[in-house]
Short mmCIF file of C-alpha atoms and ligand atoms in Angstrom, two decimals:
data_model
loop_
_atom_site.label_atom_id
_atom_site.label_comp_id
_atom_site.label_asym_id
_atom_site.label_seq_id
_atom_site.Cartn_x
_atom_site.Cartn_y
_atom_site.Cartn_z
CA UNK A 1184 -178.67 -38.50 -3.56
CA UNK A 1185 -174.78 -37.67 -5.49
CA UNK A 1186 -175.97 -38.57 -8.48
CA UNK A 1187 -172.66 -37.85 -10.36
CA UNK A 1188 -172.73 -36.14 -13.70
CA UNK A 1189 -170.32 -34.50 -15.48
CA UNK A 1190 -170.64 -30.81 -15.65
CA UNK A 1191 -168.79 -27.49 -17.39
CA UNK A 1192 -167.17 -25.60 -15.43
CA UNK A 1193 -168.32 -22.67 -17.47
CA UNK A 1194 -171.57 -22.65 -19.04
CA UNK A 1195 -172.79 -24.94 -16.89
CA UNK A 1196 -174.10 -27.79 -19.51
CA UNK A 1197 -174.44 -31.14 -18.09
CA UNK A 1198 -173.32 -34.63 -19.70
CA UNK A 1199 -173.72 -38.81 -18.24
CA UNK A 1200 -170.80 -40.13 -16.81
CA UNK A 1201 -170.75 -42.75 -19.00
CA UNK A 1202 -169.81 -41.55 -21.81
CA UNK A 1203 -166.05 -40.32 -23.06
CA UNK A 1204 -166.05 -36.90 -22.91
CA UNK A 1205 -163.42 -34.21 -22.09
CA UNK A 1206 -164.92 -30.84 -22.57
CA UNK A 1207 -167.75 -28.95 -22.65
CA UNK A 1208 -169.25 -28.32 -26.37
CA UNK A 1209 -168.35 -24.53 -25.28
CA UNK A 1210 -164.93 -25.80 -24.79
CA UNK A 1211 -164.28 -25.15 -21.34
CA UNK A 1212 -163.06 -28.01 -19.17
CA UNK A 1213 -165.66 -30.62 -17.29
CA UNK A 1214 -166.14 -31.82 -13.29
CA UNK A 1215 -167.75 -33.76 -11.58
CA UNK A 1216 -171.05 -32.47 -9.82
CA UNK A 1217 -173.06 -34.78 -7.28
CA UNK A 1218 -176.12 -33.22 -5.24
CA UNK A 1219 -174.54 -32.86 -1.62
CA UNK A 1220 -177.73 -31.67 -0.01
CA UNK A 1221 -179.20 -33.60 2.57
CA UNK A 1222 -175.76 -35.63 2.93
CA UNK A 1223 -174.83 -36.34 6.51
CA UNK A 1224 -171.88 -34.97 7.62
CA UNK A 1225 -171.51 -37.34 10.39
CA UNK A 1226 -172.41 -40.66 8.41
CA UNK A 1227 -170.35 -39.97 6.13
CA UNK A 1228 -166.98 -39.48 8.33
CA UNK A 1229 -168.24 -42.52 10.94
CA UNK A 1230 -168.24 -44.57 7.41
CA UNK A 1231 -164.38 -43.16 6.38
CA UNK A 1232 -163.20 -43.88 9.98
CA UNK A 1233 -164.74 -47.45 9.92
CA UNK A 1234 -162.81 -48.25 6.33
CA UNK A 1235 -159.18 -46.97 7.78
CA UNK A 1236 -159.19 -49.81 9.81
CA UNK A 1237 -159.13 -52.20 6.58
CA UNK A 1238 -156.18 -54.07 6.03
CA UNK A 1239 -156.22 -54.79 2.16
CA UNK A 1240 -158.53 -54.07 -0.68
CA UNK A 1241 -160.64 -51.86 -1.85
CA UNK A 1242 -161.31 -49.81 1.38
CA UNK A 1243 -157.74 -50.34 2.57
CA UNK A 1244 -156.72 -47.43 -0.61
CA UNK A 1245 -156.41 -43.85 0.83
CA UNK A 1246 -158.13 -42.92 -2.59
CA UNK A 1247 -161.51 -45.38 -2.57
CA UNK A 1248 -161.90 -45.13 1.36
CA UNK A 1249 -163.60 -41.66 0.04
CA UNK A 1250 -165.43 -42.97 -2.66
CA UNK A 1251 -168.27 -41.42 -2.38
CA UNK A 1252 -167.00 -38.21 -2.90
CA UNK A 1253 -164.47 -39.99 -5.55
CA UNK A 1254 -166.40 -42.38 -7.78
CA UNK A 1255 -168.65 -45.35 -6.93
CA UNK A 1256 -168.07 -48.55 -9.15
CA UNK A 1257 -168.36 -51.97 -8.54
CA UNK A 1258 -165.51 -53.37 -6.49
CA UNK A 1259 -164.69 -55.75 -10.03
CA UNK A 1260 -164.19 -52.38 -12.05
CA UNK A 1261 -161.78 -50.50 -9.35
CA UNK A 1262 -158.37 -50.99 -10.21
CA UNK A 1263 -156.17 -49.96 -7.30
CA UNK A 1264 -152.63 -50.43 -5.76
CA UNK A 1265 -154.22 -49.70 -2.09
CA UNK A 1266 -152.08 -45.91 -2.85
CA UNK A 1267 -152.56 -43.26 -0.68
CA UNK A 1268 -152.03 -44.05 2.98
CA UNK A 1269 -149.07 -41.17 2.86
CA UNK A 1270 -147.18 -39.43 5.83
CA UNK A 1271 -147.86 -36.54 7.38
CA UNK A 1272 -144.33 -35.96 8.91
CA UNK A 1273 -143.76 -32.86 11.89
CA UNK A 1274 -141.80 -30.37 9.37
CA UNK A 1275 -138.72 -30.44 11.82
CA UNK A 1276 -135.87 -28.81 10.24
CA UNK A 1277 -137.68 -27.84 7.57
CA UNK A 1278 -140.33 -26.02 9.60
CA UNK A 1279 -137.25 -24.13 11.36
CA UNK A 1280 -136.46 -23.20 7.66
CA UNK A 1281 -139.57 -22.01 6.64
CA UNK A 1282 -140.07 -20.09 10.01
CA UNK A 1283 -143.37 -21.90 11.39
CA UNK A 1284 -143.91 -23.71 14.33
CA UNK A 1285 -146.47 -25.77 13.58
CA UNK A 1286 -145.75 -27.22 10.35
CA UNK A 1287 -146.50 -30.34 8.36
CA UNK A 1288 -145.66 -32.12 5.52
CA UNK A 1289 -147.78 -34.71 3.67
CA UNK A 1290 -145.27 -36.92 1.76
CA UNK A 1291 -146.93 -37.63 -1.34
CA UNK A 1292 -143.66 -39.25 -2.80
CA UNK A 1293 -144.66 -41.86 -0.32
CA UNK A 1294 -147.56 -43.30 -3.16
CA UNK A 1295 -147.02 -47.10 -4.95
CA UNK A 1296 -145.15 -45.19 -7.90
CA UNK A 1297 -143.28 -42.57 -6.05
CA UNK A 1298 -146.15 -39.38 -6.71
CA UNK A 1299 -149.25 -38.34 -5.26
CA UNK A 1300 -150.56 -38.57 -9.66
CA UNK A 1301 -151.29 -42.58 -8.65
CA UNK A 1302 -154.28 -41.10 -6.54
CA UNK A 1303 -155.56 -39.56 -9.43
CA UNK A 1304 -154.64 -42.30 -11.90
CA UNK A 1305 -156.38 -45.39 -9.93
CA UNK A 1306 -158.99 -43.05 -10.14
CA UNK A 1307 -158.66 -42.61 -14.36
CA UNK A 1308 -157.63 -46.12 -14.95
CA UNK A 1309 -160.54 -47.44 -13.41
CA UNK A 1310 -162.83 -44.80 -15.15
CA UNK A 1311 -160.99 -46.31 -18.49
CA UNK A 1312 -161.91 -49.31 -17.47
CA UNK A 1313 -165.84 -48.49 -16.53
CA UNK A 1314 -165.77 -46.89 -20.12
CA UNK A 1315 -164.30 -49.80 -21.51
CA UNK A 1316 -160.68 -48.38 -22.85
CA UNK A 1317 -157.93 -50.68 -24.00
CA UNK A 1318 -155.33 -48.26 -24.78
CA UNK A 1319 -154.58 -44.60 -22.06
CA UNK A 1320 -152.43 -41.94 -23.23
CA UNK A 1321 -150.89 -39.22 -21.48
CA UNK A 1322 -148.09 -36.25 -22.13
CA UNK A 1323 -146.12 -36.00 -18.97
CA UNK A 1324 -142.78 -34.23 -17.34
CA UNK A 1325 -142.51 -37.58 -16.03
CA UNK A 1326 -144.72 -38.62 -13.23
CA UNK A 1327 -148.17 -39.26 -14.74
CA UNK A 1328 -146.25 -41.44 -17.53
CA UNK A 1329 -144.62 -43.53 -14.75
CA UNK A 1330 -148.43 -43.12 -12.49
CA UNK A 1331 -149.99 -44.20 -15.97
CA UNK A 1332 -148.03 -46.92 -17.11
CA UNK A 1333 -147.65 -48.90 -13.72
CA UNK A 1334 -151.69 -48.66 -13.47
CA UNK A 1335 -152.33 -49.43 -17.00
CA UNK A 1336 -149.75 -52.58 -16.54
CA UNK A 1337 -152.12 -53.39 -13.66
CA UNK A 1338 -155.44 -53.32 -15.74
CA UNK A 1339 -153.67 -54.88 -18.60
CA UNK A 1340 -153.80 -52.08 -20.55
CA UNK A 1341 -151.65 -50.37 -23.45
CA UNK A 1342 -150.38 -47.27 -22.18
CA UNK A 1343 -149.27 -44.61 -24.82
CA UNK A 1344 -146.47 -41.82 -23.09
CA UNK A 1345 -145.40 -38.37 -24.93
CA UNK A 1346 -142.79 -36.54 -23.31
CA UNK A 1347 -141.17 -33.59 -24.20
CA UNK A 1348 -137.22 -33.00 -25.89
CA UNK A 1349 -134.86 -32.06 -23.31
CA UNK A 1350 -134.51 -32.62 -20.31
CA UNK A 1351 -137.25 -35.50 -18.29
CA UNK A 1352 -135.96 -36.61 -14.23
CA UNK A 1353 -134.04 -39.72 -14.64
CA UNK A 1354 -136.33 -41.81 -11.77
CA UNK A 1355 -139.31 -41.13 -14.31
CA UNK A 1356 -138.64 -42.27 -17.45
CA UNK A 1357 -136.48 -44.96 -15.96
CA UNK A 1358 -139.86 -45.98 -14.04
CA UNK A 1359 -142.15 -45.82 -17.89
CA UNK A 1360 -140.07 -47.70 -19.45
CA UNK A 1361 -139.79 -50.62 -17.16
CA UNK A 1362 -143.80 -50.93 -16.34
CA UNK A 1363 -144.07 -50.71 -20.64
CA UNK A 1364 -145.31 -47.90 -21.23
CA UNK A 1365 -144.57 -46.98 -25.24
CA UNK A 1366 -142.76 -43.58 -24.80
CA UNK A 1367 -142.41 -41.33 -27.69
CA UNK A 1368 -140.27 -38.24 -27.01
CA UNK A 1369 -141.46 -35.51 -29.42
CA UNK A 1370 -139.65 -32.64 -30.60
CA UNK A 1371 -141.40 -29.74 -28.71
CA UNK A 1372 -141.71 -28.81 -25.38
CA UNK A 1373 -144.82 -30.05 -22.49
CA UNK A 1374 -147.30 -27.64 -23.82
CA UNK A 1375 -146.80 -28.87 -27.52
CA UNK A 1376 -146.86 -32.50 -25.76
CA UNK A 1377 -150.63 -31.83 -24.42
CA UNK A 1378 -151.87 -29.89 -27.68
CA UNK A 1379 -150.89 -33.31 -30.00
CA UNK A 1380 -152.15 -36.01 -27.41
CA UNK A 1381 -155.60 -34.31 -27.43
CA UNK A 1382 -155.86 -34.69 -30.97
CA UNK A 1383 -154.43 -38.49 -30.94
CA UNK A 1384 -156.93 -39.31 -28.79
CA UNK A 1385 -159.86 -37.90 -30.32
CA UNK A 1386 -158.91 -39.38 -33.48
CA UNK A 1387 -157.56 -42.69 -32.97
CA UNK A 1388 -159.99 -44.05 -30.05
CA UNK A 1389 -157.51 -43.83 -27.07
CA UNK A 1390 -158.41 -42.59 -23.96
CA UNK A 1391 -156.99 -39.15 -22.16
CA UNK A 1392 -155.39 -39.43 -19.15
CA UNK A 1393 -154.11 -36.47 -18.24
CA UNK A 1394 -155.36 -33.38 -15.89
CA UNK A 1395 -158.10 -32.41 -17.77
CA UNK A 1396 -159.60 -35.67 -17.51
CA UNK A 1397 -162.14 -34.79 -14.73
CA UNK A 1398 -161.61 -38.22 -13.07
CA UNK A 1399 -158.03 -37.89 -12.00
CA UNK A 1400 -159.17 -35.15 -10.20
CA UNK A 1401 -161.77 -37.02 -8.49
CA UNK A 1402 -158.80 -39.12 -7.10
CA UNK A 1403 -156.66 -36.23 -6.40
CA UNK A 1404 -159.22 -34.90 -3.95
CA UNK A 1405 -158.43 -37.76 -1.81
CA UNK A 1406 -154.81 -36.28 -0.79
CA UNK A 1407 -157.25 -33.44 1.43
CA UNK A 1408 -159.98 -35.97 2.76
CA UNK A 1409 -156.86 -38.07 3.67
CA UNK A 1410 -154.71 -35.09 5.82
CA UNK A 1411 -158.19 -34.23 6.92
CA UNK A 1412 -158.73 -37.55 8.59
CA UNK A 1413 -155.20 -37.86 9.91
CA UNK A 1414 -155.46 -34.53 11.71
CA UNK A 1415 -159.24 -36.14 13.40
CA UNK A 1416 -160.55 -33.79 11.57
CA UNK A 1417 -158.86 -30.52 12.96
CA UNK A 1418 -158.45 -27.91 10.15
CA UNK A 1419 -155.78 -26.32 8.76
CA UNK A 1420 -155.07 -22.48 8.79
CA UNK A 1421 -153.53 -22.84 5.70
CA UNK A 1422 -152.55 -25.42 2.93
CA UNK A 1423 -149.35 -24.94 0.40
CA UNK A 1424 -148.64 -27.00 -2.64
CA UNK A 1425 -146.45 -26.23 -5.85
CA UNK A 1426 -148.50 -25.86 -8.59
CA UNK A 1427 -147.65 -26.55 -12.66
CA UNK A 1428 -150.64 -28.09 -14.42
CA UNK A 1429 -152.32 -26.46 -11.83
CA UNK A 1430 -154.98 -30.07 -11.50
CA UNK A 1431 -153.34 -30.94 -7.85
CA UNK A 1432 -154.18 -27.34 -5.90
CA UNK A 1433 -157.55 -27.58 -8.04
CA UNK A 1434 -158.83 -30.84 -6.67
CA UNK A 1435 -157.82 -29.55 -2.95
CA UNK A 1436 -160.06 -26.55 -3.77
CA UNK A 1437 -162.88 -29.08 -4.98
CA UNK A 1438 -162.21 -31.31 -1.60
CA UNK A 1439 -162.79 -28.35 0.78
CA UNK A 1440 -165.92 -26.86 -1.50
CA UNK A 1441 -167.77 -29.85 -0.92
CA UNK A 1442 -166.50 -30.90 2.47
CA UNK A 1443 -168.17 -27.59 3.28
CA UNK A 1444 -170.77 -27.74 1.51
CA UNK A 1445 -172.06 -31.25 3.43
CA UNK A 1446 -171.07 -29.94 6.81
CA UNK A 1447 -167.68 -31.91 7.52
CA UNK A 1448 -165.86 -28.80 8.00
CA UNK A 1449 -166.92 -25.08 8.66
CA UNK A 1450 -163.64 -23.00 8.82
CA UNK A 1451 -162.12 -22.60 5.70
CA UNK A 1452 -158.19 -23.31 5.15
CA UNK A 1453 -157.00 -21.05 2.68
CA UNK A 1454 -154.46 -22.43 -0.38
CA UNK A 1455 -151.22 -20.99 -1.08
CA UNK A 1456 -150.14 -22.44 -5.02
CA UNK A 1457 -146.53 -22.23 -5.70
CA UNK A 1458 -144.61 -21.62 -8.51
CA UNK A 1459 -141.14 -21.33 -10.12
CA UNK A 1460 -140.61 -18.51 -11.29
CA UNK A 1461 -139.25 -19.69 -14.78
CA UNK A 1462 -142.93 -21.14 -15.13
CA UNK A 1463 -144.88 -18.70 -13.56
CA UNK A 1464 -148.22 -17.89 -15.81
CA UNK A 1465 -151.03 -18.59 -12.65
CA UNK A 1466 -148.77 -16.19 -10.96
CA UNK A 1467 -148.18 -13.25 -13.74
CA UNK A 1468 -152.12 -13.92 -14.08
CA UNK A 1469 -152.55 -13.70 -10.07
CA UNK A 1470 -150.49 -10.12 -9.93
CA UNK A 1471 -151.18 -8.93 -13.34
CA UNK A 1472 -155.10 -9.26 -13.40
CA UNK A 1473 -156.22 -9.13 -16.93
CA UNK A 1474 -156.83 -12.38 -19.25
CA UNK A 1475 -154.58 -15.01 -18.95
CA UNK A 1476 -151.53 -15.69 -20.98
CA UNK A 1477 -149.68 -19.15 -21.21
CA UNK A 1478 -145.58 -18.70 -21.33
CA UNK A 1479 -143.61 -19.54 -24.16
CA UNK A 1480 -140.63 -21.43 -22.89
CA UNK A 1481 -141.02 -22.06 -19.36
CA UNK A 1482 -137.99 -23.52 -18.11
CA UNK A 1483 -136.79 -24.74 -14.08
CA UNK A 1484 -134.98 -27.29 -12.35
CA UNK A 1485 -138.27 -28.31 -10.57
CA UNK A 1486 -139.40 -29.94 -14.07
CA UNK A 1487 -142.54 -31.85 -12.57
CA UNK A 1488 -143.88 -28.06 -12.98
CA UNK A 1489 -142.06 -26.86 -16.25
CA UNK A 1490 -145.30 -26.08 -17.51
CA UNK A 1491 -146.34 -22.34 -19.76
CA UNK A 1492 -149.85 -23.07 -20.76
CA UNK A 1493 -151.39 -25.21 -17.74
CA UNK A 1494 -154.48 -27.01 -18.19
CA UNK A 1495 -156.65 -26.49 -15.20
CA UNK A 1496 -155.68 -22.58 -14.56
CA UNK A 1497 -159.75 -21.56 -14.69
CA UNK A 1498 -160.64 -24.57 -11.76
CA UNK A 1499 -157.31 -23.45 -10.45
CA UNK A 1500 -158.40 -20.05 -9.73
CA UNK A 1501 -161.60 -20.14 -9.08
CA UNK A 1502 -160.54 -22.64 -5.79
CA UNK A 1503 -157.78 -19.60 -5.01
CA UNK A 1504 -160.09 -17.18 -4.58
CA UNK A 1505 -162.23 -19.24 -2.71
CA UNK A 1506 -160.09 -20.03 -0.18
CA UNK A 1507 -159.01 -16.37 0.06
CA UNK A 1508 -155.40 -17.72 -0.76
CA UNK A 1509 -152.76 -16.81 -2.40
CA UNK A 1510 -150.20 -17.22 -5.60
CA UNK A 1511 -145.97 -17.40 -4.72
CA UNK A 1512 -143.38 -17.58 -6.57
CA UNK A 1513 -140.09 -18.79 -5.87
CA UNK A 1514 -136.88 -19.13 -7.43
CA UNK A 1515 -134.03 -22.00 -8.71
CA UNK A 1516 -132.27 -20.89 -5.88
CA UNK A 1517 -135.14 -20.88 -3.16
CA UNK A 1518 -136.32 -24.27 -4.90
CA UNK A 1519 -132.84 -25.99 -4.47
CA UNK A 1520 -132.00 -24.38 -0.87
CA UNK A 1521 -135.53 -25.63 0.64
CA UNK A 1522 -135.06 -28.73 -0.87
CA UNK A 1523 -131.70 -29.31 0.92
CA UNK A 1524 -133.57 -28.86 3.87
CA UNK A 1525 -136.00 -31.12 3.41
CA UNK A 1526 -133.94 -33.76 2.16
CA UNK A 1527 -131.59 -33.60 5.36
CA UNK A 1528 -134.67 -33.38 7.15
CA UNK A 1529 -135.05 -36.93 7.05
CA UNK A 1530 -138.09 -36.75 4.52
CA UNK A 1531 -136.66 -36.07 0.88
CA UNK A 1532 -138.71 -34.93 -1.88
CA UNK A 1533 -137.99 -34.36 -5.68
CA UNK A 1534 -137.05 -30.22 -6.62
CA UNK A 1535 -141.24 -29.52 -7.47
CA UNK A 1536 -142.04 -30.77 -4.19
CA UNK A 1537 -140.20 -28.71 -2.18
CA UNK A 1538 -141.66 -25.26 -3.83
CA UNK A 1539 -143.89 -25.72 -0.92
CA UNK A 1540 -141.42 -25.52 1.62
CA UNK A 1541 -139.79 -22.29 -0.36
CA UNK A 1542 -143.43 -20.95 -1.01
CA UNK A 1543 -144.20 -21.38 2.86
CA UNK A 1544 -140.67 -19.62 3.83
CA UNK A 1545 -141.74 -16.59 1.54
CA UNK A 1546 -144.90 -16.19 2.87
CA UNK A 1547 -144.07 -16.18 6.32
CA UNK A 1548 -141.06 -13.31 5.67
CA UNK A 1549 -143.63 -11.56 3.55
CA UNK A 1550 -146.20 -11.59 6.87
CA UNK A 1551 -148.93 -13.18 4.74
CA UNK A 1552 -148.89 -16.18 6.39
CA UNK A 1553 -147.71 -16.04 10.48
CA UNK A 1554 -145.25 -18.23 12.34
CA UNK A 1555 -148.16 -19.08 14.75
CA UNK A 1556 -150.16 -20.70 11.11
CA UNK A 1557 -151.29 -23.95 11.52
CA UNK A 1558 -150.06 -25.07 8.03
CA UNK A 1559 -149.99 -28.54 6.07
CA UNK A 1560 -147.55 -28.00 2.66
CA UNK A 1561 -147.42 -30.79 0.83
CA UNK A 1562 -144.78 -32.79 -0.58
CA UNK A 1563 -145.99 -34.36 -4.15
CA UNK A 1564 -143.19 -36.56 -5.12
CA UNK A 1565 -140.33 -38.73 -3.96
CA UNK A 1566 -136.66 -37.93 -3.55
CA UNK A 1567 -135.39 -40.54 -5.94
CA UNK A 1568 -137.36 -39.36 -8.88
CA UNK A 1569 -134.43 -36.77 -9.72
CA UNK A 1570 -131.51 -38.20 -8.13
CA UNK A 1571 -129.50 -35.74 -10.82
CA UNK A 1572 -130.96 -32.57 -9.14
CA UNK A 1573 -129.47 -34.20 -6.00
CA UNK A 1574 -125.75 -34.96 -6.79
CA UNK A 1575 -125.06 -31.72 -8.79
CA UNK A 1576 -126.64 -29.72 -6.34
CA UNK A 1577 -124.19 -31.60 -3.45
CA UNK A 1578 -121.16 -31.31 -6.15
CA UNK A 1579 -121.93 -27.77 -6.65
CA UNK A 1580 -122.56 -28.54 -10.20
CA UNK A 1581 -125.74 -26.91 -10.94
CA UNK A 1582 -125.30 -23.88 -13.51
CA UNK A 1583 -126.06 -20.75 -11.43
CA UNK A 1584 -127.36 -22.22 -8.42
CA UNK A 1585 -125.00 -22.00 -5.24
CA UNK A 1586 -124.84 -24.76 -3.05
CA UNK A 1587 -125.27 -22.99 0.61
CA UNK A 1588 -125.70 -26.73 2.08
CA UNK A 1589 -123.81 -28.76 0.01
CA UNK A 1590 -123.16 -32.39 1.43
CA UNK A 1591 -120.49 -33.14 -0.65
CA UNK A 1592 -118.59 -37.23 -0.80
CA UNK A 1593 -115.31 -36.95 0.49
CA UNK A 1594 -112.26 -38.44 -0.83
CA UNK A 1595 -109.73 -39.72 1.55
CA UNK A 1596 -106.88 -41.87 2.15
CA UNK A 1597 -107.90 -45.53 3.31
CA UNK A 1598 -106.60 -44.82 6.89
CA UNK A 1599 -107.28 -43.72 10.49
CA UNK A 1600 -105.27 -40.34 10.18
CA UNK A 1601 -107.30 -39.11 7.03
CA UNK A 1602 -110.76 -40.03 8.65
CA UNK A 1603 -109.99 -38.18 11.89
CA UNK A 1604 -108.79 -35.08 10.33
CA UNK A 1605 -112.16 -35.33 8.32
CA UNK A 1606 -114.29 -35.33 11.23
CA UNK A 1607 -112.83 -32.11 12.40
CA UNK A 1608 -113.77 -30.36 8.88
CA UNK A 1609 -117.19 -29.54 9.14
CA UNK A 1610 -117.78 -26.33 6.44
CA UNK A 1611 -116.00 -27.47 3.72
CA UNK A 1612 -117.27 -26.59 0.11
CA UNK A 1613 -117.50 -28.91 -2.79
CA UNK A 1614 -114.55 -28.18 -5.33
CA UNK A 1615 -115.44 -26.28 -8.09
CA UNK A 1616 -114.38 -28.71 -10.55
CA UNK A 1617 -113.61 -32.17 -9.19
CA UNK A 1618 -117.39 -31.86 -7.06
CA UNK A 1619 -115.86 -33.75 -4.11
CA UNK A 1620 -114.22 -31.72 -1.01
CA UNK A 1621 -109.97 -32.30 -1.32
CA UNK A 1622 -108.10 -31.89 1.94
C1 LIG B 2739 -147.45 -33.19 -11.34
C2 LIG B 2739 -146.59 -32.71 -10.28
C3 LIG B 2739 -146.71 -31.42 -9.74
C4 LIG B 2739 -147.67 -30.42 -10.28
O1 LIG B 2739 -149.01 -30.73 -10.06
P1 LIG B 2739 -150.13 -30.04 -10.95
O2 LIG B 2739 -151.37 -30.75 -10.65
O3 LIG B 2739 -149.68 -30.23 -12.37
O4 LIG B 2739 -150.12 -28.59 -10.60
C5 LIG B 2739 -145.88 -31.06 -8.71
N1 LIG B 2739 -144.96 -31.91 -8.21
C6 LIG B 2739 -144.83 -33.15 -8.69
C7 LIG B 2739 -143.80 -34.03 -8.11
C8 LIG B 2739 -145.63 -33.59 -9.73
O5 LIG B 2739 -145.46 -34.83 -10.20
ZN1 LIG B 2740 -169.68 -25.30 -21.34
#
């Protein structure tokens, strides 16, 4: 039964497991297929709900306790930080916000490096490993670089990191340079980032670790099995998750498909893929129609998603329409407003992150999804990735975004007086220069 293979997500061409191999010979990108008939449902979830109870190792990772609808290896070859394991707060303030009652949010920020990309790294790095790599690459807007290097430093690996000019979130590259990753910052935005690691790696015998590397999907899957379990196995009405590269929404597509498929679940929750709207091609493509066309110079505050020509968009859509969900947009403002909320929530996430609480909001005003939804968005990386987005937005210091709840530091007088005549101020605005409130 399984029997894993890699297999085009086009033409249909099938290739061993074994060997490295990104794409199709048609060109398309590869998955991973396994035989699910004759699977049992039940067996399957008894075995998950007997591993949860593990208290380190292998089983004890909310990535390999699914492993047989991740990858199987030998326990030797898996190299894991136990990740996974994540939140699933009650939405609270944030739920208020986005105008449903019943509203969740899985913190993937909550993950060993600070994303939910170190479920599908453990999952790439080991697959390095199995393939015998010495040296991973990756381009990144930040998190797969820090993902990649801390798991590479684990397998004592050499981990290679392109990142694009401009602007990359402080908490990221602070986080690749300290586990070692070499960084190179190249003179061209993500998209040009992608096109020249592709080519370094075919050439100069290092293996690919970003999206389209089918195995970091694999591991990425994990994030649905995992709410899945946490909820006993209750299911959604809907799911909604911000979507750049577009690999994360694609392996939640690929979860459900072959949950279903075995018998684990029969409703289907439908998927609701956010983006900003300064990087915005699944969306054009979603309300366009017609072929799809990457963006020149995507640009947003939420730079985890800063991406004009993702990757995955084909596996990305084809999981859309499946799921008879949708495509959002939302904007800087939306993005930084949501996140505001989320942060004084008590949960904090990083600006990407909270396109699902923006995206949600939208929906509901738009009537597409209703206040009465069951719905799980999901929060992909942690607050203290992008501390920068944080402090300008509470200083009212972000070009053309308007602080509506600003949190701004005070500065008083060291006395008594000064402190009780702050405590009677509640509304006051950051000062347009100076960032701090003045009495
Ligand atoms: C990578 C990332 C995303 C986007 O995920 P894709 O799989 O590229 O669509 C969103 N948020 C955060 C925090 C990320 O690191
Ligand atoms: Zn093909």
């Amino acid at each position: 039964m399984m029997n894993p293979r890699l297999a085009c997500i086009k033409c249909k061409m099938e290739y061993p497991m074994d060997r490295i191999r990104y794409r199709c010979d048609c060109g398309a990108l590869l998955e991973l297929r396994r035989d699910l008939d004759g699977v049992s449902p039940g067996a399957l979830v008894e075995k998950w709900e007997r591993r949860w109870k593990a208290k380190r190792g292998v089983d004890a990772s909310g990535v390999w306790r699914y492993r047989e609808l991740v990858l199987e290896l030998p326990e030797d070859q898996i190299v894991t930080k136990e990740e996974g394991n994540t939140r699933l707060y009650p939405g609270g303030k944030a739920a208020k916000f986005a105008g449903i009652e019943n509203f969740l949010l899985k913190h993937e920020g909550e993950n060993p490096t600070g994303s939910f990309k170190d479920r599908g790294m453990t999952c790439g790095i080991s697959a390095a490993k199995m393939l015998g790599a010495r040296s991973v690459a990756c381009a990144s807007t930040g998190n797969t670089s820090a993902s990649m290097a801390a798991y590479a430093a684990t397998a004592g690996m050499d981990s290679l990191i392109f990142i694009p000019e401009g602007k990359i979130a402080y908490g990221k590259l602070a986080q690749a340079l300290a586990y070692g990753g070499r960084t190179l910052q190249i003179d061209g935005n993500f998209d040009t980032a992608m096109e020249l690691v592709q080519q370094i790696c075919d050439r100069l015998d290092i293996y690919l670790l970003n999206s389209i590397n089918p195995f970091r999907i694999e591991g990425q899957k994990a994030i649905c099995f995992e709410i899945l379990q946490q909820l006993e196995w209750k299911i959604p009405d809907w799911f909604v998750i911000p979507g750049g590269n577009l690999g994360n929404n694609s392996a939640l597509s690929k979860a459900l498909m072959e949950l279903h498929q075995i018998g684990v679940i029969s409703k289907i929750p439908r998927i609701a893929v956010i983006q900003a709207e300064g990087a915005n091609p699944l969306y054009r493509l979603w309300t366009e129609g017609g072929r799809f066309k990457a963006m020149e110079n995507p640009d947003t505050i939420a730079t985890a998603i800063k991406i004009g020509n993702p990757v995955s968009w084909e596996k990305s859509m084809r999981g859309i329409k499946w799921s008879k969900g949708v495509v959002e947009q939302v904007s800087e403002q939306e993005i930084m407003d949501a996140k505001a909320v989320v942060d004084a929530a008590g949960i904090g996430a990083e600006p990407a992150s909270c396109c699902s609480v923006a995206g949600a909001k939208k929906l509901v005003a738009k009537g597409v999804i209703s206040k009465d939804d069951f719905v799980v968005g999901i929060l992909t990386g942690s607050i203290l990735k992008d501390p920068d987005a944080v402090i300008g937005y509470h200083t009212g210091k972000l070009p053309g975004i308007k602080s509506n709840f600003a949190n701004a530091p005070l500065k008083i007088k060291a006395d008594v007086e000064s402190v009780r005549k702050i405590l009677s101020l509640r509304d006051a605005k950051p000062h347009p220069e100076k960032g701090v409130r003045i009495l």
